[in-house]
Short mmCIF file of C-alpha atoms and ligand atoms in Angstrom, two decimals:
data_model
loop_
_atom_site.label_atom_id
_atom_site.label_comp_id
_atom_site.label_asym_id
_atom_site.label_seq_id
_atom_site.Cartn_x
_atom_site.Cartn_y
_atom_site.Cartn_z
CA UNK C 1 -2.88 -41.47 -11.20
CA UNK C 2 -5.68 -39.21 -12.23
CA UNK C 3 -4.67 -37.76 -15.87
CA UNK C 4 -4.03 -34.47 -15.19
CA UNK C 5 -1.24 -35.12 -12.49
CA UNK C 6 0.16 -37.05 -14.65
CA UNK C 7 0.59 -34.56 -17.36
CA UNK C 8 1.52 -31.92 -14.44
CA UNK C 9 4.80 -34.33 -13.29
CA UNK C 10 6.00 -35.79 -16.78
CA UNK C 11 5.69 -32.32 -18.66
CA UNK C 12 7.38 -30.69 -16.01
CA UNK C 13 10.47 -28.67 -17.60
CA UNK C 14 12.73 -29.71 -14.75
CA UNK C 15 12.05 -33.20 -14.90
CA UNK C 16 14.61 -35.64 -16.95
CA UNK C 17 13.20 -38.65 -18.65
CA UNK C 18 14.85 -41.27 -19.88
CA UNK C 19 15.08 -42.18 -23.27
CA UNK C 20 16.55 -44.88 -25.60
CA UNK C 21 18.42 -44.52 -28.26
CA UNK C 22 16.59 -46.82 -31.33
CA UNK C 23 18.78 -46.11 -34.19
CA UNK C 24 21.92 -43.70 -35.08
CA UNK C 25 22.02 -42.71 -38.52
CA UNK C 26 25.63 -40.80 -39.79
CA UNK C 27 24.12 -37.97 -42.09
CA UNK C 28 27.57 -36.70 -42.74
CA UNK C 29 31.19 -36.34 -40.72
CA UNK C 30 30.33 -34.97 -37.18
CA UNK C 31 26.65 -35.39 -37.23
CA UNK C 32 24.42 -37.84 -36.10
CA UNK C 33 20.50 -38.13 -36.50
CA UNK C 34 19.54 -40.57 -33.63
CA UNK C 35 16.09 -42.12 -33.29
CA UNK C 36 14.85 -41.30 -29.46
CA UNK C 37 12.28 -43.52 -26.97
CA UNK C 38 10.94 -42.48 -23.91
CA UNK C 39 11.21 -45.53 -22.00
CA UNK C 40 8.22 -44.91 -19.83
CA UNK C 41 5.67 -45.01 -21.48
CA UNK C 42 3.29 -42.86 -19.01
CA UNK C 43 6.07 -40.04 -20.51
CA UNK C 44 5.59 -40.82 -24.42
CA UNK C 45 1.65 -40.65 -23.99
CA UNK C 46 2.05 -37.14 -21.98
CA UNK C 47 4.71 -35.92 -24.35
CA UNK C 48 3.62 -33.47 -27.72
CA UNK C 49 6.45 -31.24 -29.65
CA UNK C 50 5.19 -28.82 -32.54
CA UNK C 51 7.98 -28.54 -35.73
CA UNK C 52 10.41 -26.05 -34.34
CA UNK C 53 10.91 -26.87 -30.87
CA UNK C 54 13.72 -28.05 -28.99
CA UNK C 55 14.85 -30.86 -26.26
CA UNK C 56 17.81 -30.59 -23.74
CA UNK C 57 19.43 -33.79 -24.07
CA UNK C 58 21.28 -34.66 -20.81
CA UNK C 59 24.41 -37.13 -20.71
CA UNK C 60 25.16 -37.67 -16.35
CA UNK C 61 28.61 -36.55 -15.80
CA UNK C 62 28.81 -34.29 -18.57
CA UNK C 63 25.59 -31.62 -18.85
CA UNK C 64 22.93 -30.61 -21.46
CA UNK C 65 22.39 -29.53 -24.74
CA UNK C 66 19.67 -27.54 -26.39
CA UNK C 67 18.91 -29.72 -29.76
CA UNK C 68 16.39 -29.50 -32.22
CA UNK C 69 13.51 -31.33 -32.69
CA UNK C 70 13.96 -32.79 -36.37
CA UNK C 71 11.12 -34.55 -36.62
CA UNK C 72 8.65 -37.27 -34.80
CA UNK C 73 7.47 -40.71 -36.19
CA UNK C 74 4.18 -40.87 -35.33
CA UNK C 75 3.58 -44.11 -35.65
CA UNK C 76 6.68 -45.72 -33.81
CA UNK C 77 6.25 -42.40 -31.05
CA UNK C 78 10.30 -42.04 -31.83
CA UNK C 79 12.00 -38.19 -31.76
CA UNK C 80 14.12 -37.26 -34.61
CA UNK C 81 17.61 -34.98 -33.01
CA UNK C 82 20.19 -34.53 -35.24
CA UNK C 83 23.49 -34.07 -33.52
CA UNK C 84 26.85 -32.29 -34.73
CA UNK C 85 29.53 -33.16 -32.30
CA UNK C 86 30.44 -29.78 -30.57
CA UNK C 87 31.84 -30.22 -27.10
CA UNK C 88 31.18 -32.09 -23.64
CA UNK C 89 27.55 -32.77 -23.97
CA UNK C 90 28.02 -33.83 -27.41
CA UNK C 91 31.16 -35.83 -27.77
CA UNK C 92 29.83 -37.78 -25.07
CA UNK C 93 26.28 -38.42 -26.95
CA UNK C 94 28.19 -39.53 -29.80
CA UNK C 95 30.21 -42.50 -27.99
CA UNK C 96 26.51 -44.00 -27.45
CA UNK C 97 25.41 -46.80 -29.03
CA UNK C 98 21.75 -48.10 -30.29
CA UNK C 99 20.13 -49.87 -27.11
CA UNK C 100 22.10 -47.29 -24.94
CA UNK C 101 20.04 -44.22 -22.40
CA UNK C 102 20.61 -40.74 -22.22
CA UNK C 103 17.96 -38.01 -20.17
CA UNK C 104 15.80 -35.47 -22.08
CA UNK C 105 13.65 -32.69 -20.88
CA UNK C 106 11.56 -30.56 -22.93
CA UNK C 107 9.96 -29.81 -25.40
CA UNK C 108 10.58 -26.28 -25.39
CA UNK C 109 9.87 -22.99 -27.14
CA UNK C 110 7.73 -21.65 -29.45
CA UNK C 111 7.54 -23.34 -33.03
CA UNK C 112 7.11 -22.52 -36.38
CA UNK C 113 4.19 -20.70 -37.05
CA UNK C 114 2.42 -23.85 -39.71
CA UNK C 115 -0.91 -22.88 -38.93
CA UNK C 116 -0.50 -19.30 -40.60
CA UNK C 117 0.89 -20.29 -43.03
CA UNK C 118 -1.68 -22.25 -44.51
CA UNK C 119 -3.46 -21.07 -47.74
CA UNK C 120 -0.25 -19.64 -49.35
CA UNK C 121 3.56 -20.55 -50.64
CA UNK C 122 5.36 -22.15 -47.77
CA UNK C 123 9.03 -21.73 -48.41
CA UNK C 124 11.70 -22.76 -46.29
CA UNK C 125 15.54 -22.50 -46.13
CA UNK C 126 18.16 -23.91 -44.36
CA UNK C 127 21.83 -23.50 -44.53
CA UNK C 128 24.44 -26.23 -43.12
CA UNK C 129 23.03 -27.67 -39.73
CA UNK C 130 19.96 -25.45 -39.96
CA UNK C 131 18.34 -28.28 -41.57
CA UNK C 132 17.11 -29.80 -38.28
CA UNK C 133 14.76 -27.29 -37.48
CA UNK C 134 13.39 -26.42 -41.02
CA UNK C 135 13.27 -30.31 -40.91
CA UNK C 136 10.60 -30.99 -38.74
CA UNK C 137 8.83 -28.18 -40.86
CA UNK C 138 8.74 -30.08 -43.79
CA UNK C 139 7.56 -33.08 -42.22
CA UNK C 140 4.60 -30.90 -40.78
CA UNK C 141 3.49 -29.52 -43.87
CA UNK C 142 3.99 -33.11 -46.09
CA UNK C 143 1.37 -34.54 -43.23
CA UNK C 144 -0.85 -31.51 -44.09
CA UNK C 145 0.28 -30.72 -48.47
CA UNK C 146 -3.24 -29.40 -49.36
CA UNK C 147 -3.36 -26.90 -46.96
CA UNK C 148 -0.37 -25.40 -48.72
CA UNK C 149 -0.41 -23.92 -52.09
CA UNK C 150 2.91 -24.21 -52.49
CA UNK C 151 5.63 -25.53 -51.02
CA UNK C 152 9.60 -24.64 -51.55
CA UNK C 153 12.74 -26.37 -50.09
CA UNK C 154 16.20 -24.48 -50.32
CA UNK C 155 18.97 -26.14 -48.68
CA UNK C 156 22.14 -25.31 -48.84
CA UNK C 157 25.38 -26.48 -47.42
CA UNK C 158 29.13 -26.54 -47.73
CA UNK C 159 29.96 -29.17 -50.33
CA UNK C 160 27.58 -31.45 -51.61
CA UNK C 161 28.57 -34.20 -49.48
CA UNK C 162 27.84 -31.57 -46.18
CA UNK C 163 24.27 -31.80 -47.20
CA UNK C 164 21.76 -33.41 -44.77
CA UNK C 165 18.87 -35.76 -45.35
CA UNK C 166 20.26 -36.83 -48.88
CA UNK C 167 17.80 -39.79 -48.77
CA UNK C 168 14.67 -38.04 -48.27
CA UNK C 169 15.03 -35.35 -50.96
CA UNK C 170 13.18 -38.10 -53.72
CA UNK C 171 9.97 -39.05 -50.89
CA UNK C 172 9.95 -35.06 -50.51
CA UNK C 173 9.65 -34.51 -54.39
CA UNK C 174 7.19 -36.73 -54.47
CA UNK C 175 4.80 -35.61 -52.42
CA UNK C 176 4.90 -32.41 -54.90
CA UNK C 177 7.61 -30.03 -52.79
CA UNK C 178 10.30 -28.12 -54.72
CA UNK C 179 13.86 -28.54 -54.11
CA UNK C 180 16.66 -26.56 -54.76
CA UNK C 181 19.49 -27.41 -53.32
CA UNK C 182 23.06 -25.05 -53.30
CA UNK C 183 26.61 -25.73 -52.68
CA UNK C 184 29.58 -23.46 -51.61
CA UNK C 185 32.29 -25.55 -53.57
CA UNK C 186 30.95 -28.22 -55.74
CA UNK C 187 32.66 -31.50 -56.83
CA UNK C 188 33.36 -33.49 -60.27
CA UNK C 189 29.78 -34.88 -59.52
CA UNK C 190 27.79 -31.93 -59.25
CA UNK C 191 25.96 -30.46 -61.15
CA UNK C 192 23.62 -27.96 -59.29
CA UNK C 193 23.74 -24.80 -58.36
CA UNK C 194 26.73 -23.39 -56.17
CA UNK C 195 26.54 -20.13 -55.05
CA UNK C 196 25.09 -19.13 -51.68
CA UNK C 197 21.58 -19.71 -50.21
CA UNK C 198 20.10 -16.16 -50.96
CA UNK C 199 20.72 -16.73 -54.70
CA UNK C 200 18.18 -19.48 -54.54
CA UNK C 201 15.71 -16.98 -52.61
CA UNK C 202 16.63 -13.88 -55.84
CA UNK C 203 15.51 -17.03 -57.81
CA UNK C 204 12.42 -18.64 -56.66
CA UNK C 205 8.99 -17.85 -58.44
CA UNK C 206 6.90 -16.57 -55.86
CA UNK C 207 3.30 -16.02 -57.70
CA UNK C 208 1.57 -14.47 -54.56
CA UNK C 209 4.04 -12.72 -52.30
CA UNK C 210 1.48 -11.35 -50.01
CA UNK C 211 0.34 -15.20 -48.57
CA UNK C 212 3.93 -16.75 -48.82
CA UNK C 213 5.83 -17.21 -45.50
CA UNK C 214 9.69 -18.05 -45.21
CA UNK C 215 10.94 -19.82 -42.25
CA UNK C 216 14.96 -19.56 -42.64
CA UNK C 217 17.40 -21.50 -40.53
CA UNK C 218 21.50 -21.42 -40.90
CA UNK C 219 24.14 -19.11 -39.71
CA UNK C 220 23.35 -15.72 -39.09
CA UNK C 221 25.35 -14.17 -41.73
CA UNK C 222 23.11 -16.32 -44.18
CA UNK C 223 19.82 -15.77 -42.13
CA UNK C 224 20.28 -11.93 -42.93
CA UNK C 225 21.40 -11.99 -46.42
CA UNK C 226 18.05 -14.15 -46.73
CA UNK C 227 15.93 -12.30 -45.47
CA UNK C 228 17.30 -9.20 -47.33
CA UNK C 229 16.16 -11.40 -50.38
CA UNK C 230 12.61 -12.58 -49.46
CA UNK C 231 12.27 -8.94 -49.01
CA UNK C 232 13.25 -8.04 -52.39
CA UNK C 233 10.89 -10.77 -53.05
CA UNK C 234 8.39 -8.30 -51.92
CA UNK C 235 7.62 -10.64 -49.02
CA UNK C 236 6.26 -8.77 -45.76
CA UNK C 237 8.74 -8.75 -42.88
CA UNK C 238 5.42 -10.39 -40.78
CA UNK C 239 5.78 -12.89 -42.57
CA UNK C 240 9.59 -13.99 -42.26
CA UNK C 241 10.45 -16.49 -39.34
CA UNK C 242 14.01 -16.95 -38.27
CA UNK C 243 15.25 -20.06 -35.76
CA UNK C 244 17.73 -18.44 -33.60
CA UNK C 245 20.63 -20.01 -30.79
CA UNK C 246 22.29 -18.99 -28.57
CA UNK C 247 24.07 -20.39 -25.46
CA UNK C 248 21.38 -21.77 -23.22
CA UNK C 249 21.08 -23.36 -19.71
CA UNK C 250 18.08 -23.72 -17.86
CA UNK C 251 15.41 -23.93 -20.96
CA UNK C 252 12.68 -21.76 -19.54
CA UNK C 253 13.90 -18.07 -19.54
CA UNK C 254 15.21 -18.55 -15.35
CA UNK C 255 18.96 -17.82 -16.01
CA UNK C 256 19.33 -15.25 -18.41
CA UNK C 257 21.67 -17.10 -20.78
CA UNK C 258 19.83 -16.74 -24.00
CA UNK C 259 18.89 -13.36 -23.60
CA UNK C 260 18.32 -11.52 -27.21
CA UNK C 261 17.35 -8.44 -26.95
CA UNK C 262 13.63 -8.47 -24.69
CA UNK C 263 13.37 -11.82 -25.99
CA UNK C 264 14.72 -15.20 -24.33
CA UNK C 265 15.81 -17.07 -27.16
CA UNK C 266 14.72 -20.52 -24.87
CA UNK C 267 11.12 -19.58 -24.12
CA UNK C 268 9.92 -16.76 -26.77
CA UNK C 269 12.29 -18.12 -29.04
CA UNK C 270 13.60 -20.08 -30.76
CA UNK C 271 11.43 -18.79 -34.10
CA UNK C 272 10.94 -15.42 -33.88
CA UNK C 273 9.07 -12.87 -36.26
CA UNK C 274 12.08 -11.40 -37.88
CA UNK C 275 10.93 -7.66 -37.84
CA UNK C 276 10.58 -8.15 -33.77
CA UNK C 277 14.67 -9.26 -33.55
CA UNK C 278 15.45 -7.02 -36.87
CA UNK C 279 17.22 -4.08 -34.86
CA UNK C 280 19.01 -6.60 -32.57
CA UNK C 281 20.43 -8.79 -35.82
CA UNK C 282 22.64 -5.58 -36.43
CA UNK C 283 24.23 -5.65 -33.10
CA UNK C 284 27.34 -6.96 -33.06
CA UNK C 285 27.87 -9.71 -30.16
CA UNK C 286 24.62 -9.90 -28.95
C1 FAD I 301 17.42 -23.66 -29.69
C2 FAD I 301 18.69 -24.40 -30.06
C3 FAD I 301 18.61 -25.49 -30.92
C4 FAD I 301 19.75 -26.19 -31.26
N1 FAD I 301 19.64 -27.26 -32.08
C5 FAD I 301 20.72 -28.00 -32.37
C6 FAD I 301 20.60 -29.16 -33.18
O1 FAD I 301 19.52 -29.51 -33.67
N2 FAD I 301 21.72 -29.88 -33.39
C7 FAD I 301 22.94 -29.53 -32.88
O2 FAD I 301 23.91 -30.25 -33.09
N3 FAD I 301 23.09 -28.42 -32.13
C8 FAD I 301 22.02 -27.66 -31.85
N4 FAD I 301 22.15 -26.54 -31.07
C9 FAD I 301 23.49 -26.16 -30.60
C10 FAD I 301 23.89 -26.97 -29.38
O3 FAD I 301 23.01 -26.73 -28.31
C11 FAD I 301 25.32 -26.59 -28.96
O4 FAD I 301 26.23 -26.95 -29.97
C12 FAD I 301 25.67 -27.27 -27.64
O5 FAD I 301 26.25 -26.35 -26.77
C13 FAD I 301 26.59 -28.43 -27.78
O6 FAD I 301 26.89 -28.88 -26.46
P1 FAD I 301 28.33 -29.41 -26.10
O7 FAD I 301 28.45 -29.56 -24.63
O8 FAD I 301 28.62 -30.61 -26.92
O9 FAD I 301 29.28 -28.27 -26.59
P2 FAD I 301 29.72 -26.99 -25.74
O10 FAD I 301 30.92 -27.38 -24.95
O11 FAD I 301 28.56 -26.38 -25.06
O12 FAD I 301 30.10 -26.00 -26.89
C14 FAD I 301 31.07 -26.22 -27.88
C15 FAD I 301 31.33 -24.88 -28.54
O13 FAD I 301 30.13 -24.37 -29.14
C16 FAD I 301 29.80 -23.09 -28.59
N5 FAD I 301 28.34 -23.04 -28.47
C17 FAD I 301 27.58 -23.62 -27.54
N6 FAD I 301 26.27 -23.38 -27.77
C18 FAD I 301 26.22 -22.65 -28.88
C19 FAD I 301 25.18 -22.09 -29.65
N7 FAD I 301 23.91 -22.21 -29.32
N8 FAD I 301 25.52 -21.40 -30.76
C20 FAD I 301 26.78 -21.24 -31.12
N9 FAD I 301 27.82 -21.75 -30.44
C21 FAD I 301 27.54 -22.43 -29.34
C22 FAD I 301 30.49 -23.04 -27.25
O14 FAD I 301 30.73 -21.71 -26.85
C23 FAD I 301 31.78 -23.81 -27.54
O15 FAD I 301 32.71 -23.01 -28.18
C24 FAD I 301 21.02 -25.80 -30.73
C25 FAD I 301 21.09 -24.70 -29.87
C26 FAD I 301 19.95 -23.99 -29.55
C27 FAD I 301 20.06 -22.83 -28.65
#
């Protein structure tokens, strides 16, 4: 098959793939990070996500879910989803096991904006499950460090034992990335900070507001209060990305589901420039 028609039928958004589950990794209670194959391979060479973006992973019998790209292993061509254990979709996904299919479409959406960012302080927050996303970010910009004058992790989550990706935090240090991590009720063992995400934000050093970009990811009650903190930062609101969700069904901005505002979360989402979706934060239920 000429090249092109291939690309046409395995990247169409309709079309579910296969794909094999290669490892399941528990990152805490409820959520799973599983390791993903296509298992044609005409599908993994055709196939290219961007940090940010999201699959709908299908389970037969039971529906889809929009998840989160997390991250992509180059070298092994595998998909990073972490998975908290919701509903239907979900519940199902998590009886799996390692060998076991599921279907995926996608990717989808509009990603965060790396490129952009380039020359100045990257920082980038997540709160609870938010850490997918913001994830895949931080794997983007390790791959790419000295385009980045700085880069900043704050994480935050709801006990220290809530906190995802524990056994990366040392490779990320490493490769010269701050991390400051917050809890909302800290144990015996702790002993960082605990407090909520923003108060890292009033903290950070930020030597050069006008290059720095934030990319945020969490609850919305915490995506605001953020924000309203990178601004105090003296950060420019063109310069603040926010990963939003909301209930979604066909992926491409067809059934209205997502609907934000003029924005569909699914296709102009789901990072969005927060001073484009800053009037329709404030509406209750939207
Ligand atoms: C762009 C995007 C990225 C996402 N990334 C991830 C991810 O990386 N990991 C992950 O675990 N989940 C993610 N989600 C959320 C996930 O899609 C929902 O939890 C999904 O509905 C679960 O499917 P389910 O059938 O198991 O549960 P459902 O039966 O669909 O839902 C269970 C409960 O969650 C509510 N719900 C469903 N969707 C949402 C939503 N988007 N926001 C808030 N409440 C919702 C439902 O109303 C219901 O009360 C993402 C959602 C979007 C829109």
């Amino acid at each position: 098959m000429p090249a092109e028609s291939l690309r046409e039928k395995t990247v169409s958004p309709w079309q579910i793939h296969p794909v094999r589950i290669v490892a399941a990794k528990a990152e805490v209670p409820g959520v799973i990070t599983y390791r993903l194959k296509f298992v044609d391979q005409n599908v993994e060479d055709a196939y290219s996500v961007s940090p940010g973006q999201f699959n709908m992973l299908y389970m037969p019998g039971y529906g889809e879910s929009a998840i989160s790209v997390s991250g992509y292993d180059e070298q092994n061509r595998e998909l990073l989803q972490t998975v908290r254990v919701a509903g239907n979709v979900t519940r199902a996904l998590s009886r799996l096991n390692v060998g076991d299919e599921l279907g995926l479409r996608g990717p989808f959406g509009q990603g965060w904006p790396m490129k952009a960012a380039q020359g100045g302080h990257l920082v980038l927050i997540a709160g609870g499950l938010g850490f997918a996303p913001i994830r895949s970010a931080i794997e983007a910009a390790i791959c790419h460090r000295g385009r980045y004058e700085k880069i900043s992790i704050l994480a935050g989550a709801r006990s220290p034992d809530q906190l995802l990706y524990r056994e990366q935090y040392e490779q990320w240090k490493a490769a010269q990335v701050e991390l400051r991590l917050t809890v909302d009720r800290a144990t015996p063992q702790w002993n960082g900070n605990v407090g909520v995400v923003p108060l890292l934000v009033d903290r950070l050093k930020i030597s050069n507001p006008a290059t720095a970009t934030v990319m945020v990811c969490g609850p919305e009650v915490m995506m605001w209060y953020t924000v309203k903190s990178a601004i105090e930062q003296n950060i420019s609101v063109e310069r603040i990305w926010l990963s939003m969700e909301r209930n979604m069904n066909c992926a491409i901005g067809h059934c209205g589901h997502c609907q934000f505002g003029p924005a569909f979360i699914c296709k102009d989402g789901p990072v969005l420039r927060y001073d484009r979706i800053a009037s329709y934060l404030k509406i209750k239920g939207l």
